[in-house]
CSV table of C-alpha atoms in Angstrom, one decimal:
chain,number,residue,atom,x,y,z
A,1,MET,CA,-246.6,112.2,49.9
A,2,SER,CA,-243.4,110.9,48.4
A,3,THR,CA,-240.0,111.8,49.8
A,4,ARG,CA,-237.3,113.2,47.5
A,5,PHE,CA,-234.0,111.6,47.2
A,6,ALA,CA,-231.0,113.0,49.0
A,7,MET,CA,-228.5,115.0,47.1
A,8,THR,CA,-227.3,112.4,44.6
A,9,ASP,CA,-226.3,112.6,41.0
A,10,ALA,CA,-229.5,112.7,38.9
A,11,ARG,CA,-227.7,110.9,36.1
A,12,LEU,CA,-227.7,107.7,38.2
A,13,PRO,CA,-230.4,105.1,37.9
A,14,ALA,CA,-233.2,105.3,40.4
A,15,TYR,CA,-232.0,102.3,42.3
A,16,ALA,CA,-228.5,103.7,42.7
A,17,ARG,CA,-229.9,107.1,43.9
A,18,LEU,CA,-232.1,105.3,46.4
A,19,ARG,CA,-229.2,103.2,47.5
A,20,ASP,CA,-227.1,106.3,48.2
A,21,THR,CA,-229.9,108.0,50.0
A,22,LEU,CA,-230.5,105.0,52.2
A,23,THR,CA,-226.8,104.8,52.9
A,24,ALA,CA,-226.8,108.5,54.1
A,25,ARG,CA,-229.8,107.8,56.3
A,26,ILE,CA,-228.1,104.7,57.8
A,27,ALA,CA,-225.0,106.8,58.5
A,28,ALA,CA,-227.1,109.6,60.0
A,29,GLY,CA,-228.5,107.1,62.6
A,30,ASP,CA,-232.0,106.9,61.3
A,31,TRP,CA,-232.1,103.2,62.2
A,32,THR,CA,-230.3,101.7,65.1
A,33,PRO,CA,-228.6,98.3,64.8
A,34,ASP,CA,-231.6,96.6,66.5
A,35,GLN,CA,-234.3,98.4,64.4
A,36,PRO,CA,-235.4,97.1,61.0
A,37,ILE,CA,-235.5,99.5,58.1
A,38,PRO,CA,-238.9,100.1,56.6
A,39,SER,CA,-240.4,97.4,54.4
A,40,GLU,CA,-239.9,97.4,50.7
A,41,ALA,CA,-243.5,98.4,50.1
A,42,ARG,CA,-243.2,101.4,52.6
A,43,LEU,CA,-239.9,102.6,51.0
A,44,ALA,CA,-241.5,102.3,47.6
A,45,ARG,CA,-244.3,104.6,48.7
A,46,GLU,CA,-242.0,107.0,50.5
A,47,PHE,CA,-239.7,107.5,47.5
A,48,ASP,CA,-242.3,107.0,44.8
A,49,VAL,CA,-240.5,104.2,43.1
A,50,SER,CA,-241.3,100.5,42.3
A,51,VAL,CA,-240.8,97.7,44.8
A,52,GLY,CA,-238.3,96.3,42.3
A,53,THR,CA,-236.3,99.5,42.5
A,54,VAL,CA,-236.2,99.3,46.3
A,55,ARG,CA,-235.3,95.6,46.2
A,56,LYS,CA,-232.3,96.3,43.9
A,57,ALA,CA,-231.1,99.2,46.1
A,58,VAL,CA,-231.4,97.1,49.2
A,59,ASP,CA,-229.7,94.1,47.6
A,60,GLY,CA,-226.8,96.5,46.8
A,61,LEU,CA,-226.6,97.6,50.4
A,62,VAL,CA,-226.6,93.9,51.6
A,63,GLY,CA,-223.8,93.2,49.1
A,64,GLU,CA,-221.8,96.1,50.5
A,65,GLY,CA,-222.2,94.8,54.0
A,66,LEU,CA,-224.3,97.8,55.2
A,67,LEU,CA,-227.5,95.8,55.7
A,68,GLU,CA,-228.2,92.3,56.9
A,69,ARG,CA,-231.2,90.1,56.2
A,70,ARG,CA,-232.9,89.2,59.4
A,71,GLN,CA,-236.1,87.3,60.5
A,72,GLY,CA,-237.1,86.2,57.0
A,73,SER,CA,-236.4,87.5,53.5
A,74,GLY,CA,-238.3,90.8,53.8
A,75,THR,CA,-236.6,92.2,57.0
A,76,TYR,CA,-233.3,94.1,56.8
A,77,MET,CA,-231.3,95.7,59.6
A,78,ARG,CA,-228.2,97.8,59.8
A,79,ALA,CA,-225.1,95.5,59.8
A,80,PRO,CA,-223.3,95.6,63.2
A,81,SER,CA,-220.1,96.1,61.3
A,82,PHE,CA,-221.4,99.2,59.5
A,83,ASN,CA,-218.6,101.8,59.7
A,84,ALA,CA,-220.0,105.3,59.3
A,85,THR,CA,-216.7,107.1,59.9
A,86,LEU,CA,-216.5,108.7,56.5
A,87,PHE,CA,-220.2,109.6,56.5
A,88,ARG,CA,-219.9,111.2,59.9
A,89,PHE,CA,-216.9,113.1,58.9
A,90,PHE,CA,-219.0,116.2,58.7
A,91,PRO,CA,-222.7,117.1,59.6
A,92,MET,CA,-224.8,115.6,56.9
A,93,ARG,CA,-228.3,117.2,57.2
A,94,GLU,CA,-229.8,120.0,55.3
A,95,GLY,CA,-231.4,123.0,56.9
A,96,ASN,CA,-234.9,121.3,56.9
A,97,GLY,CA,-233.4,118.3,58.7
A,98,GLU,CA,-233.4,116.0,55.7
A,99,PRO,CA,-230.4,113.7,55.5
A,100,MET,CA,-228.2,114.1,52.5
A,101,THR,CA,-225.1,112.6,51.0
A,102,ILE,CA,-222.0,114.6,50.0
A,103,PRO,CA,-222.2,115.2,46.3
A,104,GLN,CA,-219.1,114.7,44.2
A,105,SER,CA,-218.0,118.0,42.8
A,106,LYS,CA,-214.9,116.9,41.1
A,107,MET,CA,-213.2,113.6,40.2
A,108,ILE,CA,-209.8,113.1,38.6
A,109,LYS,CA,-208.8,109.6,37.5
A,110,ARG,CA,-205.3,108.9,36.2
A,111,SER,CA,-202.8,106.1,35.9
A,112,LEU,CA,-199.6,106.3,37.9
A,113,ALA,CA,-196.3,104.6,37.3
A,114,GLU,CA,-195.8,104.5,41.0
A,115,ALA,CA,-198.0,104.8,44.1
A,116,SER,CA,-197.1,106.7,47.2
A,117,ALA,CA,-195.0,104.5,49.6
A,118,GLU,CA,-197.9,104.2,52.1
A,119,ALA,CA,-200.5,103.3,49.4
A,120,ALA,CA,-198.1,100.8,47.7
A,121,GLY,CA,-197.4,99.2,51.1
A,122,ALA,CA,-201.1,98.8,51.9
A,123,LEU,CA,-202.0,97.5,48.4
A,124,GLY,CA,-198.9,95.4,47.8
A,125,THR,CA,-198.2,97.1,44.4
A,126,LYS,CA,-196.9,100.3,42.9
A,127,ASP,CA,-199.0,99.9,39.7
A,128,VAL,CA,-202.1,101.7,40.7
A,129,ILE,CA,-204.8,104.1,39.5
A,130,LYS,CA,-205.2,107.3,41.6
A,131,ILE,CA,-208.5,109.0,42.1
A,132,GLU,CA,-208.8,112.5,43.5
A,133,ARG,CA,-212.2,113.6,44.7
A,134,LEU,CA,-213.3,116.9,46.1
A,135,ARG,CA,-216.7,116.7,47.8
A,136,SER,CA,-218.8,119.7,48.8
A,137,LEU,CA,-221.9,120.8,50.6
A,138,ALA,CA,-223.7,123.8,49.3
A,139,ASP,CA,-220.6,124.5,47.0
A,140,GLN,CA,-218.3,124.6,50.0
A,141,PRO,CA,-215.5,122.0,49.8
A,142,VAL,CA,-215.6,119.7,52.9
A,143,LEU,CA,-213.7,116.6,52.0
A,144,PHE,CA,-210.6,116.0,49.8
A,145,GLU,CA,-209.9,112.3,49.0
A,146,GLU,CA,-206.9,110.7,47.4
A,147,ILE,CA,-207.8,107.1,46.5
A,148,TYR,CA,-205.5,104.4,45.2
A,149,ILE,CA,-206.7,101.1,43.6
A,150,PRO,CA,-204.6,98.3,42.1
A,151,LYS,CA,-204.6,98.6,38.3
A,152,ALA,CA,-204.6,94.8,37.9
A,153,ARG,CA,-208.1,94.7,39.5
A,154,PHE,CA,-209.5,97.8,38.0
A,155,SER,CA,-208.2,97.9,34.4
A,156,GLY,CA,-210.3,100.4,32.4
A,157,PHE,CA,-211.5,102.4,35.4
A,158,GLU,CA,-210.2,105.6,33.9
A,159,ALA,CA,-212.5,105.2,30.9
A,160,LEU,CA,-215.7,104.9,32.9
A,161,PRO,CA,-218.2,107.7,32.1
A,162,GLY,CA,-219.1,110.2,34.8
A,163,ALA,CA,-222.6,108.7,35.0
A,164,ALA,CA,-221.1,105.5,36.5
A,165,PHE,CA,-220.2,107.3,39.7
A,166,GLY,CA,-222.3,108.3,42.7
A,167,PRO,CA,-221.3,109.5,46.1
A,168,LEU,CA,-220.0,106.0,46.9
A,169,LEU,CA,-217.3,104.2,44.9
A,170,TYR,CA,-217.9,100.7,46.3
A,171,PRO,CA,-221.0,100.1,44.2
A,172,THR,CA,-219.0,101.1,41.1
A,173,TYR,CA,-216.2,98.7,42.1
A,174,PHE,CA,-218.8,95.8,42.3
A,175,GLU,CA,-221.0,96.7,39.3
A,176,HIS,CA,-218.2,97.3,36.8
A,177,PHE,CA,-215.3,95.1,38.1
A,178,GLY,CA,-216.9,92.5,40.3
A,179,VAL,CA,-214.9,93.7,43.3
A,180,LEU,CA,-217.0,93.5,46.5
A,181,VAL,CA,-215.7,95.5,49.4
A,182,LYS,CA,-216.4,93.4,52.5
A,183,ARG,CA,-214.7,95.4,55.3
A,184,ALA,CA,-212.4,98.4,55.8
A,185,THR,CA,-210.0,99.6,58.5
A,186,ASP,CA,-209.9,103.3,59.3
A,187,GLU,CA,-207.1,105.2,61.1
A,188,VAL,CA,-208.0,108.7,62.4
A,189,SER,CA,-205.4,111.3,63.0
A,190,PHE,CA,-204.9,115.1,62.9
A,191,GLY,CA,-202.4,117.2,61.0
A,192,ARG,CA,-201.9,120.4,59.2
A,193,ALA,CA,-203.0,121.4,55.7
A,194,SER,CA,-200.4,121.3,53.0
A,195,ASP,CA,-200.5,124.0,50.3
A,196,ALA,CA,-202.2,121.5,47.9
A,197,VAL,CA,-204.8,120.4,50.4
A,198,ALA,CA,-205.5,123.9,51.6
A,199,GLN,CA,-206.1,125.0,48.1
A,200,GLN,CA,-208.6,122.2,47.5
A,201,LEU,CA,-210.5,122.8,50.7
A,202,ARG,CA,-210.3,126.7,50.5
A,203,ILE,CA,-208.6,126.9,53.9
A,204,ARG,CA,-205.2,128.3,54.9
A,205,THR,CA,-202.0,126.4,54.7
A,206,ASN,CA,-201.2,124.8,58.1
A,207,ASP,CA,-204.8,125.0,59.2
A,208,PRO,CA,-205.7,122.0,61.4
A,209,LEU,CA,-207.0,118.9,59.5
A,210,ALA,CA,-208.8,115.8,60.5
A,211,VAL,CA,-207.4,112.9,58.4
A,212,ILE,CA,-208.8,109.4,57.9
A,213,CYS,CA,-206.7,106.7,56.3
A,214,ARG,CA,-208.7,103.7,55.1
A,215,THR,CA,-207.7,100.3,53.7
A,216,ALA,CA,-210.6,98.4,52.2
A,217,PHE,CA,-210.6,94.6,51.6
A,218,ASP,CA,-212.5,92.3,49.4
A,219,ILE,CA,-214.4,89.1,50.5
A,220,GLU,CA,-211.1,87.2,50.3
A,221,GLY,CA,-209.4,89.6,52.6
A,222,LYS,CA,-207.2,91.1,49.9
A,223,PRO,CA,-206.6,94.9,50.0
A,224,VAL,CA,-208.4,96.6,47.0
A,225,GLU,CA,-208.3,100.3,48.0
A,226,TRP,CA,-206.3,102.7,50.1
A,227,ARG,CA,-207.5,106.2,50.6
A,228,ILE,CA,-206.7,109.3,52.6
A,229,ALA,CA,-209.5,111.7,53.3
A,230,SER,CA,-208.8,115.2,54.7
A,231,GLY,CA,-211.1,117.9,56.0
A,232,ASN,CA,-211.2,120.9,58.2
A,233,ALA,CA,-210.8,119.8,61.8
A,234,GLU,CA,-213.4,122.3,62.9
A,235,GLY,CA,-216.1,120.2,61.3
A,236,PHE,CA,-214.9,116.8,62.5
A,237,ARG,CA,-217.0,114.4,64.4
A,238,TYR,CA,-216.3,110.8,65.3
A,239,ARG,CA,-218.7,108.2,66.6
A,240,SER,CA,-217.9,104.6,67.6
A,241,GLU,CA,-220.4,101.9,68.6
A,242,ILE,CA,-219.3,98.7,70.3
A,243,ASN,CA,-222.0,96.0,70.5
């Protein structure tokens, strides 16, 4: 019996949907850092796809730093540096226990003449592209993200079709702009919902928020993204592993 993909955009290629599903399962803790993920052949049977599709999905996760190749070319394990903060921001399992990703319900891309002071400080430039994403579970908004990327590294981002985007942006950065996110630093805090954020999340102004500010870096250590993700504090969970 094949296993269906987690809730990902059906317009994405099969390997991209499988990549996003495996990412959600890694984030949900299906495999510990010392436990190999299933073999390519087993994943191909489970998801009813070709071994080539599995290999392409797994290669993408290795490139993103989520998996590491161990004990030969066919064994992969969760990378010790895997940071699941944003994936664990809210419970991510369906009623039947199946893991799922948070589908993107709205994305707005626009060029800005000037970034916010905090984003500009993190990226070292005011010439940025701003992305706003509202992500939902069962039509209920759970996560509002404001994402800034340097325009010099992502020229033409605004013109990408909707089919280019899945639940994760990092694969899009790499596939279309050759920007590989190697690591990220998260800062967790709590605050109160502004009018704008409350409207997006369908909560009341001044309701408690959990907030994660993230700066992502490429393989050369240069900052390539700054984002702030906000969600209702009542659904917040944080897990940290030190190995």
